[in-house]
């Protein structure tokens, strides 16, 4: 009989551990922006809530990493949908058992990050005001870059003055040059730190777009995908991003980062500056028979 009871205890314990492991993924660090608690319970009740919050916030970080990926478009919608599904799943697993219910929603206004984009297919790589300039700053003191995507559509002018994208910190510099493969050529050329990107440089005519993901080192030309050394492998932040000879190339670009961008008055069509949740803020509400607890937390996703 003792053996049976011990077996039952082990079985129940195993199920409990499985539920905890299932609902907790150790992938994020969070910081409370706001919080408030109303409870008729004991200190033990508050402590249990705090443990549960830590578990939930780690899950929220993993969800952010999985839904963000490398694609800027639609991240907010994907994350909001993921939060809805997570809330329903959490409440079925935990709420039905313990009477503790969760509501998690994205708070875009409290999130941290900025997106700058230019989607006009014929715009040149100029200052956000539309002016030219031999050199201009896209972003300064950027500490996190979620997306840095450029579509190199065409070049303009002679090929001896390439458009150069410079990412640098206090001690080192990473560069990417966009140009003709040779003077008078109709082929595009992409160089990183002075060396051709094999399979990308010279492979595309002026009528074929080259899409470059600078933050993770991917070059897409038609159906071909090749890699190069991204600045994130070479440099540690904070970064400054400078564009040189931008009016020589026609590009579309999107940058989502935490950093200092030129003031809003610089931005006019076709360049747009909007908020982007590089670090999402999530409103969480917990309801139990003895406590109601509200928090807004910043979810630091770790997708390594």
Rosetta silent file (secondary structure, phi, psi, omega in degrees, C-alpha in Angstrom):
SEQUENCE: XXXXXXXXXXXXXXXXXXXXXXXXXXXXXXXXXXXXXXXXXXXXXXXXXXXXXXXXXXXXXXXXXXXXXXXXXXXXXXXXXXXXXXXXXXXXXXXXXXXXXXXXXXXXXXXXXXXXXXXXXXXXXXXXXXXXXXXXXXXXXXXXXXXXXXXXXXXXXXXXXXXXXXXXXXXXXXXXXXXXXXXXXXXXXXXXXXXXXXXXXXXXXXXXXXXXXXXXXXXXXXXXXXXXXXXXXXXXXXXXXXXXXXXXXXXXXXXXXXXXXXXXXXXXXXXXXXXXXXXXXXXXXXXXXXXXXXXXXXXXXXXX
SCORE:     score description
SCORE:     0.000 S_00000001
   1 L     0.000  -41.407  177.303    0.000    0.000    0.000 S_00000001
   2 H   -61.437  -40.885  179.215    2.867    2.317    0.832 S_00000001
   3 H   -62.308  -40.572  179.028    4.410    1.511   -2.535 S_00000001
   4 H   -63.232  -45.155  179.587    1.119    2.335   -4.275 S_00000001
   5 H   -61.476  -41.506  179.306    0.845    5.663   -2.461 S_00000001
   6 H   -63.529  -41.320  178.500    4.465    6.483   -3.321 S_00000001
   7 H   -62.002  -41.643  178.512    3.796    5.646   -6.964 S_00000001
   8 H   -63.630  -41.977  178.732    0.747    7.894   -7.004 S_00000001
   9 H   -62.346  -42.916  178.386    2.738   10.743   -5.477 S_00000001
  10 H   -62.553  -39.558  179.651    5.483   10.314   -8.086 S_00000001
  11 H   -64.315  -47.764  178.616    2.902   10.296  -10.861 S_00000001
  12 H   -62.142  -42.756  178.611    1.202   13.477   -9.619 S_00000001
  13 H   -61.744  -40.885  178.734    4.579   15.117   -9.102 S_00000001
  14 H   -62.614  -41.561  178.178    5.657   14.182  -12.614 S_00000001
  15 H   -62.966  -43.447 -179.727    2.497   15.698  -14.101 S_00000001
  16 H   -60.896  -44.120  178.918    3.025   18.904  -12.114 S_00000001
  17 H   -63.414  -39.819  179.751    6.617   19.195  -13.326 S_00000001
  18 H   -61.550  -40.447  178.756    5.493   18.549  -16.914 S_00000001
  19 H   -63.998  -42.668  179.778    2.964   21.384  -16.694 S_00000001
  20 H   -63.614  -45.949 -178.943    5.598   23.781  -15.358 S_00000001
  21 H   -63.843  -40.189 -179.678    8.123   22.819  -18.046 S_00000001
  22 H   -62.331  -40.365 -172.398    5.460   23.085  -20.747 S_00000001
  23 H   -93.617   -2.640 -177.548    4.365   26.543  -19.709 S_00000001
  24 L  -125.062  119.992  177.493    7.788   27.992  -18.894 S_00000001
  25 L  -120.701  119.344 -171.414   10.477   28.629  -21.510 S_00000001
  26 L   -81.106   80.737 -174.003   13.662   30.209  -20.149 S_00000001
  27 L  -135.478    4.307 -173.835   14.314   32.716  -22.889 S_00000001
  28 E  -149.066  159.448  172.485   13.713   36.323  -21.729 S_00000001
  29 E  -121.545  140.130 -177.422   14.345   38.992  -19.159 S_00000001
  30 E  -130.793  160.011 -178.961   11.635   41.540  -18.400 S_00000001
  31 E  -133.217  125.776 -179.371   11.306   44.829  -16.615 S_00000001
  32 E   -69.986  130.722  173.916    8.085   46.074  -15.058 S_00000001
  33 E   -90.023  -48.367  175.900    6.920   49.417  -16.421 S_00000001
  34 E  -140.414  155.762  172.563    3.855   49.669  -14.181 S_00000001
  35 E  -157.531  161.544  177.085    2.183   47.384  -11.691 S_00000001
  36 E  -163.880  141.569 -176.428   -0.594   47.354   -9.125 S_00000001
  37 E  -135.460  138.447  170.986   -2.047   44.730   -6.805 S_00000001
  38 E  -128.337  119.975 -175.122   -5.244   44.347   -4.837 S_00000001
  39 E  -144.074  146.890  171.370   -5.390   41.241   -2.683 S_00000001
  40 L  -108.823    6.952 -177.575   -7.233   39.784    0.268 S_00000001
  41 L   -91.767 -170.640 -175.829   -4.763   36.913    0.462 S_00000001
  42 L   -94.708  179.554  175.626   -1.586   36.367    2.409 S_00000001
  43 H   -61.791  -32.607  177.657    2.061   37.046    1.631 S_00000001
  44 H   -62.096  -37.223  178.807    2.231   33.470    0.335 S_00000001
  45 H   -62.371  -45.095  179.872   -0.440   34.345   -2.227 S_00000001
  46 H   -64.530  -38.877  179.538    1.599   37.318   -3.480 S_00000001
  47 H   -65.360  -40.345  178.000    4.735   35.192   -3.632 S_00000001
  48 H   -64.705  -38.356  176.629    2.970   32.556   -5.708 S_00000001
  49 H   -62.608  -41.926 -179.888    1.740   35.272   -8.060 S_00000001
  50 H   -62.401  -41.538  177.358    5.276   36.605   -8.433 S_00000001
  51 H   -62.869  -41.706 -179.634    6.567   33.134   -9.337 S_00000001
  52 H   -65.600  -40.213  178.591    3.784   32.711  -11.867 S_00000001
  53 H   -60.119  -44.168 -179.754    4.521   36.124  -13.399 S_00000001
  54 H   -59.585  -40.466  178.335    8.177   35.226  -13.866 S_00000001
  55 H   -64.320  -46.325 -179.007    7.129   32.046  -15.683 S_00000001
  56 H   -63.258  -42.794 -176.788    4.663   33.897  -17.904 S_00000001
  57 H   -65.853  -33.501  174.231    7.134   36.656  -18.763 S_00000001
  58 H   -64.773  -40.207  176.827    9.716   34.124  -19.912 S_00000001
  59 H   -62.125  -40.571 -179.195    7.074   32.621  -22.182 S_00000001
  60 H   -63.526  -35.345  177.454    6.235   36.070  -23.558 S_00000001
  61 H   -66.643  -41.385  178.318    9.889   36.606  -24.462 S_00000001
  62 H   -65.627  -40.916  176.908   10.068   33.334  -26.357 S_00000001
  63 H   -59.433  -41.228  179.394    6.856   34.188  -28.204 S_00000001
  64 H   -63.267  -43.922 -179.801    8.364   37.540  -29.213 S_00000001
  65 H   -63.384  -41.258 -176.858   11.529   35.896  -30.544 S_00000001
  66 H   -72.311  -37.967 -175.935    9.582   33.310  -32.541 S_00000001
  67 H   -83.790  -24.083  179.254    7.042   35.703  -34.065 S_00000001
  68 H   -74.540  -53.240 -179.404    9.504   38.495  -34.870 S_00000001
  69 L    54.529 -140.781  179.919   12.029   36.449  -36.838 S_00000001
  70 L  -106.951    1.894 -173.471   13.721   38.413  -39.621 S_00000001
  71 L  -105.415  118.081 -178.960   10.592   39.860  -41.191 S_00000001
  72 L   -69.821  -41.186 -173.024    9.551   43.337  -40.130 S_00000001
  73 L   -62.942  127.725  171.765    6.158   43.333  -41.808 S_00000001
  74 L    79.662   10.012 -178.696    3.310   42.237  -39.594 S_00000001
  75 H   -59.783  -44.752 -178.040    5.273   41.551  -36.387 S_00000001
  76 H   -57.843  -45.477 -179.081    2.758   43.412  -34.232 S_00000001
  77 H   -64.941  -41.922  179.571   -0.170   41.444  -35.662 S_00000001
  78 H   -63.966  -40.498 -177.777    1.644   38.120  -35.322 S_00000001
  79 H   -70.524  -40.497  177.932    2.638   38.852  -31.732 S_00000001
  80 H   -60.763  -41.055  178.059   -0.849   39.999  -30.761 S_00000001
  81 H   -64.629  -42.060  178.567   -2.278   36.781  -32.228 S_00000001
  82 H   -62.963  -39.263  178.125    0.334   34.717  -30.363 S_00000001
  83 H   -63.917  -38.778  178.070   -0.554   36.496  -27.104 S_00000001
  84 H   -63.199  -45.340  179.223   -4.232   35.675  -27.622 S_00000001
  85 H   -64.729  -40.590  179.997   -3.448   31.997  -28.186 S_00000001
  86 H   -64.212  -41.820  178.777   -1.083   31.918  -25.214 S_00000001
  87 H   -59.002  -45.973 -179.294   -3.717   33.501  -22.952 S_00000001
  88 H   -63.409  -44.041 -178.991   -6.291   30.885  -23.955 S_00000001
  89 H   -64.773  -44.805  179.097   -3.823   28.010  -23.487 S_00000001
  90 H   -58.470  -44.510 -175.974   -2.601   29.312  -20.122 S_00000001
  91 H   -70.085  -30.632  175.789   -6.139   29.683  -18.832 S_00000001
  92 H   -69.892  -40.560 -175.933   -7.097   26.162  -19.922 S_00000001
  93 H   -79.224  -48.967 -173.113   -4.030   24.624  -18.235 S_00000001
  94 H   -94.749  -45.497 -175.971   -3.651   26.806  -15.128 S_00000001
  95 H   -61.460  -43.365 -178.836   -6.961   28.597  -14.729 S_00000001
  96 H   -64.466  -28.007 -177.032   -9.069   25.466  -14.815 S_00000001
  97 H   -88.652  -40.826 -170.794   -6.828   23.889  -12.166 S_00000001
  98 H  -115.746   -7.772 -177.651   -6.068   26.801   -9.845 S_00000001
  99 L    74.329   20.469  178.529   -8.649   29.460  -10.643 S_00000001
 100 L  -108.475  118.389 -173.658   -5.917   31.884  -11.734 S_00000001
 101 E  -115.676  145.344 -174.481   -6.673   33.600  -15.030 S_00000001
 102 E  -120.524  145.578  166.593   -4.395   35.682  -17.266 S_00000001
 103 E  -132.581  122.927 -178.530   -4.944   38.328  -19.918 S_00000001
 104 E  -124.379  124.280 -179.485   -1.890   39.420  -21.966 S_00000001
 105 E  -137.081  147.484  179.146   -2.053   42.148  -24.638 S_00000001
 106 E   -72.946  132.407  175.375    0.563   44.136  -26.573 S_00000001
 107 L  -110.136   93.055 -173.982    0.968   47.770  -25.467 S_00000001
 108 H   -65.639  -36.550 -177.088    2.518   49.440  -28.521 S_00000001
 109 H   -67.738  -27.528  179.183    2.725   52.915  -26.990 S_00000001
 110 H   -92.135   -7.799  179.239    4.807   51.636  -24.058 S_00000001
 111 L   -70.911  162.152 -177.206    7.064   49.483  -26.286 S_00000001
 112 E  -114.339  130.942  175.870   10.599   50.622  -27.120 S_00000001
 113 E   141.152  159.362 -178.597   11.932   51.030  -30.650 S_00000001
 114 E  -134.988  140.756  172.400   11.685   52.974  -33.901 S_00000001
 115 E  -114.571  133.524  171.575   11.141   51.931  -37.496 S_00000001
 116 E  -122.408  129.382 -178.537   12.307   54.017  -40.455 S_00000001
 117 E  -142.965  152.831  174.250   11.316   52.848  -43.918 S_00000001
 118 E  -133.672  111.681 -173.692   11.309   53.914  -47.542 S_00000001
 119 L  -110.562   -1.241  177.639    9.055   51.768  -49.740 S_00000001
 120 L   -66.304  123.701 -173.983    8.843   53.858  -52.916 S_00000001
 121 L   -70.138   -9.051 -178.120   10.300   51.610  -55.653 S_00000001
 122 L  -120.592    9.480 -177.797   11.964   54.511  -57.497 S_00000001
 123 L   -80.370  143.287  176.478   13.307   56.655  -54.651 S_00000001
 124 E   -85.008  161.203 -173.818   17.047   57.278  -54.359 S_00000001
 125 L   -81.661   71.695 -175.255   18.950   56.597  -51.151 S_00000001
 126 L  -108.175  177.663  173.544   18.899   60.212  -49.956 S_00000001
 127 L   -56.147  151.976  179.260   18.427   62.022  -46.686 S_00000001
 128 L   -56.032  -22.885  176.748   14.906   61.622  -45.266 S_00000001
 129 L   -73.780  -12.313 -175.773   14.213   65.216  -46.340 S_00000001
 130 L    96.904   -7.518  179.183   14.760   64.138  -49.946 S_00000001
 131 L   -76.021  164.494 -179.487   17.997   66.073  -50.240 S_00000001
 132 L   -82.383 -114.030  179.542   21.211   64.593  -51.588 S_00000001
 133 L    99.489  134.711 -179.853   24.423   65.042  -49.678 S_00000001
 134 L   -69.752  -23.947 -177.381   27.685   63.157  -49.914 S_00000001
 135 E  -156.221  135.181  177.568   27.148   61.702  -46.434 S_00000001
 136 E  -149.196  158.592 -174.154   24.233   61.540  -44.015 S_00000001
 137 E   -99.216  126.457  174.643   23.323   59.721  -40.804 S_00000001
 138 E   -85.156  -43.545 -178.708   20.563   57.138  -40.712 S_00000001
 139 E  -156.848  150.836  178.536   20.864   56.320  -36.995 S_00000001
 140 E  -128.382  150.664  172.764   23.153   56.975  -34.054 S_00000001
 141 E    52.265   43.428  179.285   23.875   55.144  -30.807 S_00000001
 142 E   -82.060  126.220 -176.926   21.773   52.134  -31.790 S_00000001
 143 E   -99.886  -26.691  176.408   21.903   49.447  -29.123 S_00000001
 144 E  -141.131  132.423  176.767   19.619   46.856  -30.696 S_00000001
 145 E  -120.577  111.262 -179.018   18.744   46.351  -34.363 S_00000001
 146 E   -80.575  -39.210 -178.905   15.822   44.004  -34.946 S_00000001
 147 E  -144.341  134.477  173.144   15.670   44.435  -38.735 S_00000001
 148 E  -140.452   93.708 -172.759   17.981   46.083  -41.270 S_00000001
 149 E  -119.163  131.395  177.846   16.690   45.261  -44.761 S_00000001
 150 E  -131.117  131.855  171.689   17.703   46.907  -48.035 S_00000001
 151 E  -108.167  110.526 -178.345   16.442   46.132  -51.547 S_00000001
 152 E   -84.597  104.434 -172.409   18.998   47.371  -54.078 S_00000001
 153 E   -93.735  -38.245 -175.970   16.845   48.113  -57.124 S_00000001
 154 E  -163.573  167.538  175.367   19.058   50.146  -59.438 S_00000001
 155 E  -119.414  162.116 -175.169   22.119   52.369  -59.609 S_00000001
 156 L  -138.650  133.013  177.273   22.430   55.917  -60.824 S_00000001
 157 L    84.891 -177.822 -177.514   25.395   57.760  -62.281 S_00000001
 158 L   -64.849  158.803 -173.897   28.944   56.508  -62.931 S_00000001
 159 L   -90.145    8.379 -176.832   30.235   53.403  -61.184 S_00000001
 160 L   -94.317    5.651  178.100   33.364   54.926  -59.647 S_00000001
 161 L  -134.625   77.818 -173.669   31.575   56.381  -56.603 S_00000001
 162 L   -68.316  151.241  168.808   29.644   53.534  -54.960 S_00000001
 163 E   -70.138  130.204 -177.428   26.940   53.989  -52.379 S_00000001
 164 E  -124.334  130.205  174.351   28.433   52.881  -49.056 S_00000001
 165 E  -103.208  120.104 -177.426   26.613   51.868  -45.891 S_00000001
 166 E  -113.386  125.424  173.410   28.862   52.224  -42.863 S_00000001
 167 E  -116.821  121.015 -175.561   28.100   50.662  -39.470 S_00000001
 168 E  -141.178  151.190  170.804   30.654   51.571  -36.827 S_00000001
 169 L  -112.709 -159.474 -174.326   31.233   51.607  -33.117 S_00000001
 170 L   -69.374  -20.125 -172.857   33.922   53.407  -31.149 S_00000001
 171 L  -124.477  -21.423 -172.647   36.747   51.200  -32.455 S_00000001
 172 L  -137.922  164.535 -179.292   35.737   49.396  -35.677 S_00000001
 173 E  -137.299  139.442  173.066   33.814   49.832  -38.922 S_00000001
 174 E  -118.194  134.442 -176.894   31.829   47.475  -41.163 S_00000001
 175 E  -129.963  149.285  170.070   30.976   48.610  -44.696 S_00000001
 176 E  -130.652  128.894 -179.730   28.768   47.498  -47.561 S_00000001
 177 E  -111.744  135.900  177.373   29.159   49.054  -51.029 S_00000001
 178 E  -115.429  126.159 -172.174   26.475   49.033  -53.757 S_00000001
 179 E  -163.110 -177.598  168.176   27.716   49.724  -57.287 S_00000001
 180 E   -76.631  151.083  178.057   28.119   48.550  -60.861 S_00000001
 181 L   -65.231  -30.810  176.723   30.210   45.419  -61.282 S_00000001
 182 L  -160.469  159.125  179.857   32.459   47.437  -63.616 S_00000001
 183 L   -53.773  127.659  179.940   32.303   50.826  -65.372 S_00000001
 184 L    81.321   -4.663 -177.931   29.505   50.755  -67.929 S_00000001
 185 L   -75.882  152.666  174.863   28.291   47.326  -66.780 S_00000001
 186 L   -96.337    5.788  179.754   24.622   46.511  -66.335 S_00000001
 187 E   -92.988  143.634  175.696   25.454   44.143  -63.459 S_00000001
 188 E   -85.787  150.414  178.259   25.038   45.052  -59.792 S_00000001
 189 E  -129.503  136.608  176.436   27.889   44.586  -57.350 S_00000001
 190 E  -125.376  124.479  178.253   27.736   44.135  -53.569 S_00000001
 191 E  -123.453  138.849  175.039   30.888   44.306  -51.472 S_00000001
 192 E  -117.261  122.064 -178.506   31.302   43.777  -47.721 S_00000001
 193 L    53.248   37.994  175.612   34.460   45.202  -46.152 S_00000001
 194 L    86.620   -4.523 -179.439   35.967   45.595  -49.622 S_00000001
 195 E  -114.653  141.009  179.005   35.359   42.026  -50.810 S_00000001
 196 E   -60.878  144.223  172.052   32.721   40.801  -53.261 S_00000001
 197 L   -86.543  103.003 -175.919   29.826   38.795  -51.860 S_00000001
 198 L   -59.037  129.188 -178.181   30.193   35.611  -53.926 S_00000001
 199 L    89.841   -8.202  178.003   26.917   34.673  -55.564 S_00000001
 200 L  -118.205  -49.614  179.794   25.540   38.175  -55.018 S_00000001
 201 L   -68.475  135.130  175.010   28.035   40.517  -56.685 S_00000001
 202 L    69.975    1.811 -175.317   27.849   40.672  -60.468 S_00000001
 203 L   -92.459  -14.370 -173.343   25.053   38.118  -60.496 S_00000001
 204 E  -122.180  134.630  174.885   22.146   40.454  -61.051 S_00000001
 205 E   -75.748  173.051 -178.943   21.401   42.823  -63.929 S_00000001
 206 L   -65.212  -14.659  179.508   20.000   46.266  -63.285 S_00000001
 207 L   -91.900   -2.129 -179.692   16.510   44.790  -63.837 S_00000001
 208 L  -112.042  129.707  179.524   16.883   42.264  -60.995 S_00000001
 209 L   -78.465  146.852  170.990   16.519   43.322  -57.365 S_00000001
 210 E  -116.118  121.379  178.235   18.992   42.290  -54.675 S_00000001
 211 E  -102.798  127.506 -174.637   17.513   42.062  -51.178 S_00000001
 212 E  -121.480  127.845  172.131   20.021   42.341  -48.341 S_00000001
 213 E  -103.809   97.206 -172.656   19.471   41.591  -44.664 S_00000001
 214 L   -69.133  -27.898 -175.198   22.420   43.444  -43.132 S_00000001
 215 L   -79.468  -18.312  178.033   21.710   42.345  -39.555 S_00000001
 216 L  -129.172    6.997  170.980   21.930   38.617  -40.271 S_00000001
 217 L    72.293   48.200  179.305   24.078   38.479  -43.423 S_00000001
 218 E  -122.662  134.444  175.683   21.684   37.251  -46.118 S_00000001
 219 E  -120.298  125.929  179.391   21.630   38.210  -49.812 S_00000001
 220 E  -115.707  125.272  175.811   18.644   37.214  -51.973 S_00000001
 221 E  -131.587  111.224 -172.486   18.771   37.425  -55.779 S_00000001
 222 L    53.872 -119.727 -178.416   15.752   35.898  -57.521 S_00000001
 223 L   -99.025    7.545 -177.674   15.632   32.380  -56.047 S_00000001
 224 E   -96.908  136.603  177.492   19.277   32.376  -54.920 S_00000001
 225 E  -126.999  125.162  175.678   20.273   32.918  -51.295 S_00000001
 226 E  -130.417  168.124 -176.922   23.866   33.437  -50.160 S_00000001
 227 E  -119.983  159.693  173.609   25.409   34.680  -46.937 S_00000001
 228 L  -144.459  170.960 -178.295   28.008   37.247  -45.919 S_00000001
 229 L   -76.046  114.437  179.452   29.556   38.387  -42.640 S_00000001
 230 L   -78.652  159.377 -179.943   27.021   40.682  -40.929 S_00000001
 231 H   -64.744  -25.248 -179.927   28.098   43.651  -38.843 S_00000001
 232 H   -66.861  -22.358  176.373   26.530   41.989  -35.797 S_00000001
 233 H   -83.743  -21.130 -174.104   29.270   39.319  -35.963 S_00000001
 234 H  -101.194  -31.774 -172.623   32.060   41.883  -36.230 S_00000001
 235 L  -123.861  149.980  167.742   30.982   44.744  -33.987 S_00000001
 236 L  -102.866  144.922  178.683   29.430   45.250  -30.603 S_00000001
 237 L   -72.658  171.562    4.385   26.985   48.107  -30.114 S_00000001
 238 L   -76.489  153.298 -176.923   26.199   50.854  -29.807 S_00000001
 239 E  -113.021  153.154  164.298   26.416   51.525  -33.547 S_00000001
 240 E  -113.582  137.357 -178.523   26.280   54.577  -35.789 S_00000001
 241 E  -116.880  119.894 -176.516   24.882   54.022  -39.309 S_00000001
 242 E  -122.433  140.719  176.926   26.055   56.384  -42.069 S_00000001
 243 E  -110.744  127.507  179.854   25.111   56.507  -45.767 S_00000001
 244 E  -118.681  133.921 -179.294   27.679   57.818  -48.250 S_00000001
 245 L    58.179   39.499 -176.222   26.881   58.705  -51.904 S_00000001
 246 H   -64.269  -27.446 -178.123   23.297   57.572  -51.376 S_00000001
 247 H   -72.855   -1.721  176.911   21.961   59.450  -54.380 S_00000001
 248 H   -83.618  -12.704 -175.862   23.910   57.045  -56.608 S_00000001
 249 E  -130.523  150.732  174.324   21.553   54.143  -55.868 S_00000001
 250 E  -106.063  118.681 -175.639   17.820   53.483  -55.878 S_00000001
 251 E  -139.129  160.027  162.825   16.817   51.390  -52.881 S_00000001
 252 E  -113.216  143.735 -179.236   13.976   50.477  -50.570 S_00000001
 253 E  -148.546  154.072  173.633   14.879   50.039  -46.912 S_00000001
 254 E  -139.229  129.350  176.119   13.500   49.253  -43.471 S_00000001
 255 E  -129.154  124.803  175.551   15.401   49.677  -40.213 S_00000001
 256 E  -121.785  119.463 -171.594   13.889   48.784  -36.839 S_00000001
 257 E  -157.294  166.578  166.656   16.101   49.591  -33.885 S_00000001
 258 E  -101.521  118.072 -177.574   16.569   51.157  -30.499 S_00000001
 259 E   174.880 -170.183 -179.411   18.638   54.257  -31.054 S_00000001
 260 E  -105.419  115.400  176.322   18.679   57.909  -32.004 S_00000001
 261 E  -103.080  158.479  176.639   17.259   58.727  -35.430 S_00000001
 262 L   -52.586  150.533 -174.124   17.179   62.214  -36.985 S_00000001
 263 L   -58.061  154.512 -171.661   14.379   64.312  -35.542 S_00000001
 264 H   -55.913  -31.047 -177.262   10.874   63.686  -36.844 S_00000001
 265 H   -65.362  -16.473  177.408   10.776   66.922  -38.848 S_00000001
 266 H   -71.114  -22.631 -167.269   13.410   65.402  -41.161 S_00000001
 267 L   -93.801  119.878  175.410   11.007   62.754  -42.366 S_00000001
 268 L  -138.689  160.201 -178.143    8.803   63.411  -45.376 S_00000001
 269 L   -51.164  136.106   13.392    7.431   61.151  -48.092 S_00000001
 270 L   -93.882    8.579 -178.370    8.641   58.649  -49.237 S_00000001
 271 E   -92.412  134.751 -177.870   10.444   58.055  -45.890 S_00000001
 272 E  -124.366  138.231  175.479    8.277   57.131  -42.899 S_00000001
 273 E  -121.168  125.903 -178.704    9.197   56.987  -39.217 S_00000001
 274 E  -141.446  168.718  173.908    6.918   55.116  -36.786 S_00000001
 275 E   -72.084  146.961  177.018    7.093   53.294  -33.455 S_00000001
 276 E  -145.198  129.378 -174.973    8.217   49.668  -33.601 S_00000001
 277 E   -79.515   73.333  171.578    8.284   47.234  -30.639 S_00000001
 278 E   -58.300  -45.516  169.166   11.918   46.104  -30.743 S_00000001
 279 E  -113.502  102.347 -175.615   11.347   45.488  -27.036 S_00000001
 280 E   -69.664  145.832  169.212    7.601   44.875  -26.718 S_00000001
 281 E  -102.888  132.074 -177.571    5.612   46.079  -23.729 S_00000001
 282 E  -123.100  127.664  172.937    2.891   43.668  -22.657 S_00000001
 283 E   -82.734  124.939  178.778   -0.026   44.444  -20.347 S_00000001
 284 E  -122.491  136.161  176.509   -0.700   41.457  -18.082 S_00000001
 285 E  -127.763  129.894  178.459   -3.642   41.014  -15.729 S_00000001
 286 E  -115.913  131.538  177.600   -3.957   38.159  -13.231 S_00000001
 287 E  -124.832  126.600  174.832   -7.246   37.339  -11.521 S_00000001
 288 L  -131.421  169.989  177.186   -7.601   34.876   -8.646 S_00000001
 289 L   -59.545  -24.202 -175.373  -10.275   34.405   -5.980 S_00000001
 290 L  -117.152   -1.361 -175.568   -8.103   36.387   -3.553 S_00000001
 291 E  -153.969  147.996  170.957   -6.094   38.783   -5.741 S_00000001
 292 E  -128.843  125.772 -170.869   -6.192   40.982   -8.811 S_00000001
 293 E  -135.482  128.507 -178.448   -2.816   42.013  -10.213 S_00000001
 294 E  -121.649  135.590  176.580   -1.962   44.263  -13.177 S_00000001
 295 E  -144.615  149.487  165.333    1.479   44.844  -14.739 S_00000001
 296 E  -116.753  120.726 -175.150    3.000   46.298  -17.890 S_00000001
 297 E  -123.183  145.879  171.382    6.335   44.654  -18.599 S_00000001
 298 E   -87.483  127.298 -174.430    9.031   45.099  -21.214 S_00000001
 299 E  -104.416  109.482 -179.015    9.802   41.715  -22.746 S_00000001
 300 E   -90.680  102.628 -175.633   13.435   41.313  -23.756 S_00000001
 301 E   -79.784  137.564  176.010   13.444   38.495  -26.314 S_00000001
 302 L  -121.991  104.945 -175.267   16.515   36.277  -26.614 S_00000001
 303 L  -105.509   20.982  178.217   16.374   34.284  -29.856 S_00000001
 304 L   -77.327    0.000    0.000   19.924   32.926  -29.833 S_00000001
